mmCIF file of C-alpha atoms and ligand atoms in Angstrom:
data_model
loop_
_atom_site.group_PDB
_atom_site.id
_atom_site.type_symbol
_atom_site.label_atom_id
_atom_site.label_comp_id
_atom_site.label_asym_id
_atom_site.label_seq_id
_atom_site.Cartn_x
_atom_site.Cartn_y
_atom_site.Cartn_z
ATOM 1 C CA MET A 1 -60.882 22.074 51.622
ATOM 2 C CA ILE A 2 -58.605 19.586 53.281
ATOM 3 C CA VAL A 3 -54.989 20.451 52.462
ATOM 4 C CA LEU A 4 -52.079 18.138 53.117
ATOM 5 C CA ILE A 5 -48.799 20.061 53.315
ATOM 6 C CA THR A 6 -45.458 18.295 53.615
ATOM 7 C CA GLY A 7 -42.630 20.161 55.300
ATOM 8 C CA ALA A 8 -45.119 22.123 57.441
ATOM 9 C CA SER A 9 -42.775 22.406 60.443
ATOM 10 C CA ALA A 10 -40.841 25.379 59.025
ATOM 11 C CA GLY A 11 -40.534 27.854 56.175
ATOM 12 C CA PHE A 12 -42.969 27.746 53.241
ATOM 13 C CA GLY A 13 -44.957 24.826 54.617
ATOM 14 C CA GLU A 14 -45.569 26.461 57.962
ATOM 15 C CA ALA A 15 -46.617 29.716 56.230
ATOM 16 C CA MET A 16 -48.974 27.736 53.997
ATOM 17 C CA ALA A 17 -50.523 26.027 57.019
ATOM 18 C CA ARG A 18 -51.223 29.420 58.581
ATOM 19 C CA ARG A 19 -52.612 30.778 55.291
ATOM 20 C CA PHE A 20 -54.991 27.929 54.663
ATOM 21 C CA VAL A 21 -56.285 27.805 58.231
ATOM 22 C CA ALA A 22 -56.790 31.584 58.135
ATOM 23 C CA GLY A 23 -58.773 31.053 54.955
ATOM 24 C CA GLY A 24 -61.155 28.672 56.741
ATOM 25 C CA HIS A 25 -59.657 25.393 55.470
ATOM 26 C CA ARG A 26 -58.355 22.311 57.321
ATOM 27 C CA VAL A 27 -54.681 21.421 57.092
ATOM 28 C CA ILE A 28 -52.847 18.119 57.622
ATOM 29 C CA ALA A 29 -49.379 19.329 58.561
ATOM 30 C CA ALA A 30 -46.668 16.728 57.841
ATOM 31 C CA ALA A 31 -42.984 16.778 58.774
ATOM 32 C CA ARG A 32 -40.454 14.922 60.909
ATOM 33 C CA ARG A 33 -40.282 17.336 63.847
ATOM 34 C CA ALA A 34 -43.510 16.449 65.651
ATOM 35 C CA GLU A 35 -42.925 18.995 68.449
ATOM 36 C CA ARG A 36 -43.019 21.832 65.879
ATOM 37 C CA LEU A 37 -46.242 20.506 64.412
ATOM 38 C CA ASP A 38 -47.742 20.212 67.923
ATOM 39 C CA GLY A 39 -46.818 23.858 68.545
ATOM 40 C CA LEU A 40 -48.672 24.813 65.344
ATOM 41 C CA ARG A 41 -51.698 22.802 66.464
ATOM 42 C CA GLU A 42 -51.716 24.677 69.796
ATOM 43 C CA GLU A 43 -51.566 27.953 67.963
ATOM 44 C CA LEU A 44 -54.004 27.266 65.104
ATOM 45 C CA GLY A 45 -56.422 24.885 66.844
ATOM 46 C CA GLU A 46 -58.395 21.897 65.585
ATOM 47 C CA ALA A 47 -58.263 23.008 61.969
ATOM 48 C CA LEU A 48 -54.697 21.742 61.944
ATOM 49 C CA LEU A 49 -53.846 18.037 62.261
ATOM 50 C CA PRO A 50 -50.185 17.285 62.964
ATOM 51 C CA LEU A 51 -48.851 14.241 61.098
ATOM 52 C CA ALA A 52 -45.334 13.082 61.934
ATOM 53 C CA MET A 53 -43.849 11.737 58.768
ATOM 54 C CA ASP A 54 -40.471 11.226 57.061
ATOM 55 C CA VAL A 55 -41.141 11.546 53.348
ATOM 56 C CA THR A 56 -37.976 9.596 52.489
ATOM 57 C CA ASP A 57 -39.490 6.532 54.188
ATOM 58 C CA VAL A 58 -42.349 4.864 52.288
ATOM 59 C CA ALA A 59 -43.459 2.980 55.458
ATOM 60 C CA SER A 60 -43.610 6.256 57.390
ATOM 61 C CA ILE A 61 -45.816 7.822 54.722
ATOM 62 C CA SER A 62 -48.145 4.815 54.599
ATOM 63 C CA HIS A 63 -48.332 4.674 58.393
ATOM 64 C CA GLY A 64 -49.144 8.370 58.572
ATOM 65 C CA LEU A 65 -51.839 8.285 55.915
ATOM 66 C CA ASP A 66 -53.387 5.072 57.253
ATOM 67 C CA ARG A 67 -53.957 6.563 60.702
ATOM 68 C CA LEU A 68 -55.673 9.747 59.530
ATOM 69 C CA PRO A 69 -58.765 10.105 61.735
ATOM 70 C CA GLY A 70 -62.209 9.534 60.193
ATOM 71 C CA GLY A 71 -63.063 13.228 60.263
ATOM 72 C CA TRP A 72 -60.283 13.855 57.706
ATOM 73 C CA PRO A 73 -61.583 11.595 54.946
ATOM 74 C CA SER A 74 -60.044 12.827 51.723
ATOM 75 C CA VAL A 75 -57.305 15.226 50.748
ATOM 76 C CA ASP A 76 -58.450 17.892 48.318
ATOM 77 C CA VAL A 77 -55.066 19.629 47.949
ATOM 78 C CA LEU A 78 -51.665 17.992 48.272
ATOM 79 C CA VAL A 79 -48.746 20.413 48.546
ATOM 80 C CA ASN A 80 -45.495 18.489 47.993
ATOM 81 C CA ASN A 81 -43.278 21.057 49.683
ATOM 82 C CA ALA A 82 -40.868 19.080 51.866
ATOM 83 C CA GLY A 83 -37.443 19.424 50.310
ATOM 84 C CA LEU A 84 -33.902 20.550 50.740
ATOM 85 C CA ALA A 85 -30.629 21.463 49.131
ATOM 86 C CA LEU A 86 -27.457 20.113 50.715
ATOM 87 C CA GLY A 87 -24.178 21.787 49.752
ATOM 88 C CA VAL A 88 -22.930 24.241 47.163
ATOM 89 C CA GLU A 89 -19.757 22.440 46.190
ATOM 90 C CA PRO A 90 -18.890 21.456 42.628
ATOM 91 C CA ALA A 91 -19.917 17.844 41.811
ATOM 92 C CA PRO A 92 -16.489 16.164 42.256
ATOM 93 C CA ARG A 93 -16.342 17.406 45.830
ATOM 94 C CA CYS A 94 -19.946 16.623 46.820
ATOM 95 C CA SER A 95 -20.943 14.018 49.386
ATOM 96 C CA LEU A 96 -22.841 11.087 47.926
ATOM 97 C CA ALA A 97 -24.918 10.955 51.096
ATOM 98 C CA ASP A 98 -26.069 14.570 50.478
ATOM 99 C CA TRP A 99 -26.964 13.731 46.864
ATOM 100 C CA THR A 100 -28.933 10.676 47.960
ATOM 101 C CA THR A 101 -30.780 12.584 50.678
ATOM 102 C CA MET A 102 -31.849 15.256 48.170
ATOM 103 C CA ILE A 103 -33.092 12.636 45.699
ATOM 104 C CA ASP A 104 -34.880 10.689 48.425
ATOM 105 C CA THR A 105 -36.607 13.804 49.749
ATOM 106 C CA ASN A 106 -37.230 16.000 46.717
ATOM 107 C CA VAL A 107 -37.983 13.231 44.238
ATOM 108 C CA LYS A 108 -38.877 9.959 46.022
ATOM 109 C CA GLY A 109 -40.897 11.673 48.772
ATOM 110 C CA LEU A 110 -42.863 13.782 46.322
ATOM 111 C CA VAL A 111 -43.539 10.816 44.068
ATOM 112 C CA THR A 112 -44.565 8.553 46.923
ATOM 113 C CA LEU A 113 -47.103 11.071 48.342
ATOM 114 C CA THR A 114 -48.468 11.646 44.852
ATOM 115 C CA HIS A 115 -48.772 7.913 44.228
ATOM 116 C CA ALA A 116 -50.691 7.488 47.475
ATOM 117 C CA LEU A 117 -53.181 10.317 47.018
ATOM 118 C CA LEU A 118 -53.674 10.672 43.233
ATOM 119 C CA PRO A 119 -55.939 7.644 42.722
ATOM 120 C CA GLY A 120 -58.460 8.969 45.261
ATOM 121 C CA MET A 121 -58.451 12.390 43.583
ATOM 122 C CA VAL A 122 -59.047 10.817 40.180
ATOM 123 C CA ALA A 123 -61.856 8.665 41.557
ATOM 124 C CA ARG A 124 -63.483 11.824 42.988
ATOM 125 C CA ASN A 125 -62.733 13.702 39.763
ATOM 126 C CA SER A 126 -61.376 16.535 41.849
ATOM 127 C CA GLY A 127 -58.164 17.592 43.542
ATOM 128 C CA LEU A 128 -55.040 19.621 43.210
ATOM 129 C CA ILE A 129 -51.368 18.756 43.560
ATOM 130 C CA VAL A 130 -48.987 21.682 44.022
ATOM 131 C CA ASN A 131 -45.323 20.629 43.707
ATOM 132 C CA ILE A 132 -42.781 23.028 45.010
ATOM 133 C CA GLY A 133 -39.989 23.154 42.443
ATOM 134 C CA SER A 134 -37.392 25.833 42.066
ATOM 135 C CA ILE A 135 -35.721 28.114 39.533
ATOM 136 C CA ALA A 136 -32.855 25.701 40.013
ATOM 137 C CA GLY A 137 -34.882 23.157 38.024
ATOM 138 C CA ASN A 138 -34.741 25.320 34.989
ATOM 139 C CA THR A 139 -31.637 27.521 35.410
ATOM 140 C CA PRO A 140 -28.310 25.761 35.881
ATOM 141 C CA TYR A 141 -25.734 27.301 38.248
ATOM 142 C CA PRO A 142 -22.464 26.066 39.777
ATOM 143 C CA GLY A 143 -23.237 24.238 42.986
ATOM 144 C CA GLY A 144 -26.754 23.387 41.886
ATOM 145 C CA ASN A 145 -25.834 19.968 40.464
ATOM 146 C CA VAL A 146 -28.157 17.391 42.102
ATOM 147 C CA TYR A 147 -30.465 19.880 43.777
ATOM 148 C CA GLY A 148 -31.306 21.546 40.472
ATOM 149 C CA ALA A 149 -31.728 18.127 38.845
ATOM 150 C CA THR A 150 -34.251 17.046 41.482
ATOM 151 C CA LYS A 151 -36.217 20.242 40.796
ATOM 152 C CA ALA A 152 -36.065 19.594 37.024
ATOM 153 C CA PHE A 153 -37.624 16.206 37.843
ATOM 154 C CA VAL A 154 -40.384 18.026 39.723
ATOM 155 C CA ALA A 155 -41.071 20.298 36.756
ATOM 156 C CA GLN A 156 -41.243 17.496 34.210
ATOM 157 C CA PHE A 157 -43.154 15.118 36.504
ATOM 158 C CA THR A 158 -45.768 17.882 36.943
ATOM 159 C CA ARG A 159 -45.979 18.421 33.174
ATOM 160 C CA ASN A 160 -46.420 14.660 32.638
ATOM 161 C CA LEU A 161 -49.143 14.568 35.266
ATOM 162 C CA ARG A 162 -50.897 17.339 33.329
ATOM 163 C CA ALA A 163 -50.571 15.314 30.170
ATOM 164 C CA GLU A 164 -52.306 12.354 31.810
ATOM 165 C CA LEU A 165 -54.858 14.204 33.945
ATOM 166 C CA VAL A 166 -56.228 16.335 31.140
ATOM 167 C CA GLY A 167 -60.018 15.889 31.054
ATOM 168 C CA THR A 168 -60.197 14.871 34.717
ATOM 169 C CA GLY A 169 -61.023 17.379 37.413
ATOM 170 C CA VAL A 170 -57.575 16.901 38.964
ATOM 171 C CA ARG A 171 -55.095 19.726 38.622
ATOM 172 C CA ALA A 172 -51.346 19.909 38.996
ATOM 173 C CA THR A 173 -48.946 22.829 39.346
ATOM 174 C CA ASN A 174 -45.205 23.306 39.605
ATOM 175 C CA LEU A 175 -44.475 26.418 41.662
ATOM 176 C CA ALA A 176 -40.818 27.347 41.125
ATOM 177 C CA PRO A 177 -39.535 30.090 43.455
ATOM 178 C CA GLY A 178 -36.205 31.837 43.319
ATOM 179 C CA LEU A 179 -34.367 33.532 46.190
ATOM 180 C CA CYS A 180 -36.540 33.316 49.295
ATOM 181 C CA GLY A 181 -35.368 34.316 52.792
ATOM 182 C CA GLY A 182 -36.580 33.790 56.316
ATOM 183 C CA THR A 183 -36.692 30.010 56.136
ATOM 184 C CA GLU A 184 -34.277 27.256 57.201
ATOM 185 C CA PHE A 185 -33.378 26.453 53.569
ATOM 186 C CA SER A 186 -29.916 28.070 53.420
ATOM 187 C CA LYS A 187 -28.966 27.007 56.947
ATOM 188 C CA VAL A 188 -29.728 23.413 55.907
ATOM 189 C CA ARG A 189 -27.882 23.882 52.600
ATOM 190 C CA TYR A 190 -24.780 25.182 54.395
ATOM 191 C CA HIS A 191 -24.958 22.314 56.946
ATOM 192 C CA GLY A 192 -25.783 24.571 59.883
ATOM 193 C CA ASP A 193 -23.373 27.422 59.046
ATOM 194 C CA GLU A 194 -25.591 30.373 59.987
ATOM 195 C CA ALA A 195 -23.070 33.037 58.860
ATOM 196 C CA ALA A 196 -22.829 31.509 55.369
ATOM 197 C CA ALA A 197 -26.609 31.205 55.195
ATOM 198 C CA ALA A 198 -27.043 34.846 56.200
ATOM 199 C CA ARG A 199 -24.635 36.005 53.477
ATOM 200 C CA VAL A 200 -26.986 34.564 50.777
ATOM 201 C CA TYR A 201 -29.516 37.293 51.591
ATOM 202 C CA GLU A 202 -27.185 40.188 52.370
ATOM 203 C CA GLY A 203 -28.295 43.379 50.583
ATOM 204 C CA THR A 204 -31.348 41.723 49.058
ATOM 205 C CA ALA A 205 -35.107 41.899 49.543
ATOM 206 C CA PRO A 206 -35.864 38.227 48.918
ATOM 207 C CA LEU A 207 -39.251 36.575 48.552
ATOM 208 C CA THR A 208 -40.769 35.506 51.883
ATOM 209 C CA ALA A 209 -42.500 32.321 52.945
ATOM 210 C CA ALA A 210 -45.732 34.349 53.184
ATOM 211 C CA ASP A 211 -45.354 35.327 49.484
ATOM 212 C CA ILE A 212 -45.108 31.608 48.527
ATOM 213 C CA ALA A 213 -48.064 30.757 50.785
ATOM 214 C CA ASP A 214 -50.159 33.492 49.135
ATOM 215 C CA ALA A 215 -49.285 32.076 45.704
ATOM 216 C CA VAL A 216 -50.236 28.524 46.668
ATOM 217 C CA TYR A 217 -53.448 29.804 48.242
ATOM 218 C CA TRP A 218 -54.283 31.689 45.050
ATOM 219 C CA ILE A 219 -53.619 28.610 42.892
ATOM 220 C CA ALA A 220 -55.879 26.510 45.132
ATOM 221 C CA SER A 221 -58.623 29.150 45.106
ATOM 222 C CA LEU A 222 -58.965 29.424 41.353
ATOM 223 C CA PRO A 223 -62.137 28.119 39.687
ATOM 224 C CA PRO A 224 -61.870 24.418 38.753
ATOM 225 C CA HIS A 225 -61.550 25.091 35.018
ATOM 226 C CA ILE A 226 -58.162 26.867 35.528
ATOM 227 C CA ASN A 227 -54.875 24.980 35.874
ATOM 228 C CA ILE A 228 -51.693 26.874 36.575
ATOM 229 C CA ASN A 229 -49.138 24.529 34.947
ATOM 230 C CA HIS A 230 -45.955 26.322 35.966
ATOM 231 C CA LEU A 231 -45.421 29.418 38.027
ATOM 232 C CA GLU A 232 -41.927 30.885 38.474
ATOM 233 C CA MET A 233 -41.448 33.576 41.082
ATOM 234 C CA MET A 234 -38.408 35.744 41.799
ATOM 235 C CA PRO A 235 -37.797 38.772 43.897
ATOM 236 C CA THR A 236 -37.169 41.863 41.837
ATOM 237 C CA CYS A 237 -33.555 41.903 42.902
ATOM 238 C CA GLN A 238 -32.936 38.559 41.140
ATOM 239 C CA GLY A 239 -32.601 37.881 37.418
ATOM 240 C CA TYR A 240 -30.931 35.564 34.892
ATOM 241 C CA GLY A 241 -27.192 35.417 34.251
ATOM 242 C CA SER A 242 -25.434 34.935 30.941
ATOM 243 C CA LEU A 243 -23.675 31.864 29.624
ATOM 244 C CA VAL A 244 -19.975 31.453 30.398
ATOM 245 C CA ILE A 245 -17.233 30.854 27.821
ATOM 246 C CA LYS A 246 -13.806 29.792 29.158
ATOM 247 C CA ARG A 247 -11.143 30.891 26.648
ATOM 248 C CA SER A 248 -7.668 29.422 26.584
ATOM 249 C CA THR A 249 -4.953 32.019 26.963
ATOM 250 C CA PRO A 250 -2.568 32.210 23.970
ATOM 251 C CA ALA A 251 0.879 30.757 24.796
HETATM 252 P P1 NDP B 1 -37.162 24.868 55.129
HETATM 253 O O1 NDP B 1 -35.798 24.224 55.368
HETATM 254 O O2 NDP B 1 -37.427 26.093 55.938
HETATM 255 O O3 NDP B 1 -38.317 23.829 55.344
HETATM 256 C C1 NDP B 1 -38.159 22.547 54.832
HETATM 257 C C2 NDP B 1 -39.292 21.656 55.359
HETATM 258 O O4 NDP B 1 -39.164 20.339 54.794
HETATM 259 C C3 NDP B 1 -39.213 21.494 56.855
HETATM 260 O O5 NDP B 1 -40.516 21.636 57.380
HETATM 261 C C4 NDP B 1 -38.685 20.109 57.071
HETATM 262 O O6 NDP B 1 -39.313 19.531 58.245
HETATM 263 C C5 NDP B 1 -39.270 19.415 55.820
HETATM 264 N N1 NDP B 1 -38.506 18.201 55.467
HETATM 265 C C6 NDP B 1 -37.243 18.087 55.113
HETATM 266 N N2 NDP B 1 -36.913 16.791 55.026
HETATM 267 C C7 NDP B 1 -38.024 16.039 55.296
HETATM 268 C C8 NDP B 1 -38.326 14.683 55.360
HETATM 269 N N3 NDP B 1 -37.396 13.732 55.078
HETATM 270 N N4 NDP B 1 -39.590 14.312 55.669
HETATM 271 C C9 NDP B 1 -40.518 15.262 55.960
HETATM 272 N N5 NDP B 1 -40.317 16.577 55.934
HETATM 273 C C10 NDP B 1 -39.039 16.955 55.611
HETATM 274 O O7 NDP B 1 -37.156 25.181 53.560
HETATM 275 P P2 NDP B 1 -38.187 26.098 52.682
HETATM 276 O O8 NDP B 1 -39.471 26.287 53.372
HETATM 277 O O9 NDP B 1 -37.387 27.281 52.249
HETATM 278 O O10 NDP B 1 -38.312 25.199 51.407
HETATM 279 C C11 NDP B 1 -39.468 24.444 51.176
HETATM 280 C C12 NDP B 1 -39.418 23.920 49.741
HETATM 281 O O11 NDP B 1 -39.206 24.982 48.852
HETATM 282 C C13 NDP B 1 -38.272 22.935 49.429
HETATM 283 O O12 NDP B 1 -38.754 21.937 48.542
HETATM 284 C C14 NDP B 1 -37.218 23.808 48.752
HETATM 285 O O13 NDP B 1 -36.388 23.086 47.881
HETATM 286 C C15 NDP B 1 -38.104 24.758 47.979
HETATM 287 N N6 NDP B 1 -37.544 26.038 47.623
HETATM 288 C C16 NDP B 1 -37.012 26.879 48.543
HETATM 289 C C17 NDP B 1 -36.500 28.101 48.154
HETATM 290 C C18 NDP B 1 -35.865 29.043 49.108
HETATM 291 O O14 NDP B 1 -35.059 29.878 48.683
HETATM 292 N N7 NDP B 1 -36.102 28.944 50.401
HETATM 293 C C19 NDP B 1 -36.576 28.526 46.783
HETATM 294 C C20 NDP B 1 -37.139 27.569 45.868
HETATM 295 C C21 NDP B 1 -37.623 26.396 46.282
HETATM 296 P P3 NDP B 1 -38.598 18.551 59.269
HETATM 297 O O15 NDP B 1 -37.117 18.893 59.285
HETATM 298 O O16 NDP B 1 -39.308 18.798 60.547
HETATM 299 O O17 NDP B 1 -38.916 17.194 58.712
HETATM 300 C C1 8X3 B 2 -33.794 27.515 45.951
HETATM 301 C C2 8X3 B 2 -33.416 28.655 45.047
HETATM 302 O O1 8X3 B 2 -31.608 29.778 43.715
HETATM 303 O O2 8X3 B 2 -30.943 28.644 45.750
HETATM 304 O O3 8X3 B 2 -34.427 26.526 45.226
HETATM 305 O O4 8X3 B 2 -31.620 27.371 43.855
HETATM 306 S S1 8X3 B 2 -31.837 28.592 44.562
#
């Protein structure tokens, strides 16, 4: 298989790149930090093709896809993984720039890559798109405002793809993880505050990037008649909270 993974310079994407190459597949590793991708290429060899790309920039995506070498003809599996959360503030205190960046990355980037690669998959009657969503797309929480909404988009976009692709050989999955440590996610969310990022995982045994990579690998290895529509993963230390009722205090 040829697997295109966005956000392959860190975290889940990097772990997926290692997992697919270890499984004998070829990986197109896309992200902005080309030097990280070049390091992966040195480590994993010719089975990995670095592809510098900013998924918020349609021209950057087209440019990257247009210059894929001839030996990498068609993408069998697209993993739309590049994404981020920015901030944990309540909505009235959030930065509009942060909101826009999340929408441009988590929604526009995912949609643009899908739009570019889906027609080829349908023409070949074969392919798989794994979209990395989040529990935040299904479970509201304070501070999750636009991030959670982008992941809700990912969940519903994936369901709508399934509704349209039924009967073709093209599959689509929303993989929605919960608390996952050992990646840059929380450092990015807390705008580089490493201490705040570390506190997120204190006293927990979170999911790891390797766990997510194993799940994506499993989804991609299933026989072609099986489609995983939605897969939610949490560490055992995480669960659901209850609804909140604010009561007014009697005068
Ligand atoms: P990381 O921050 O470790 O990795 C994010 C990756 O996305 C990096 O490789 C980064 O590469 C890439 N990326 C970010 N912006 C862009 C862009 N504009 N263009 C191209 N690539 C970009 O995060 P995780 O691995 O933890 O998260 C991966 C995905 O999983 C995200 O979609 C996230 O929302 C989701 N997720 C994460 C969870 C967690 O707890 N960690 C839980 C649930 C979902 P570069 O900066 O080089 O471009
Ligand atoms: C990341 C998981 O719980 O921080 O998508 O939203 S959470």
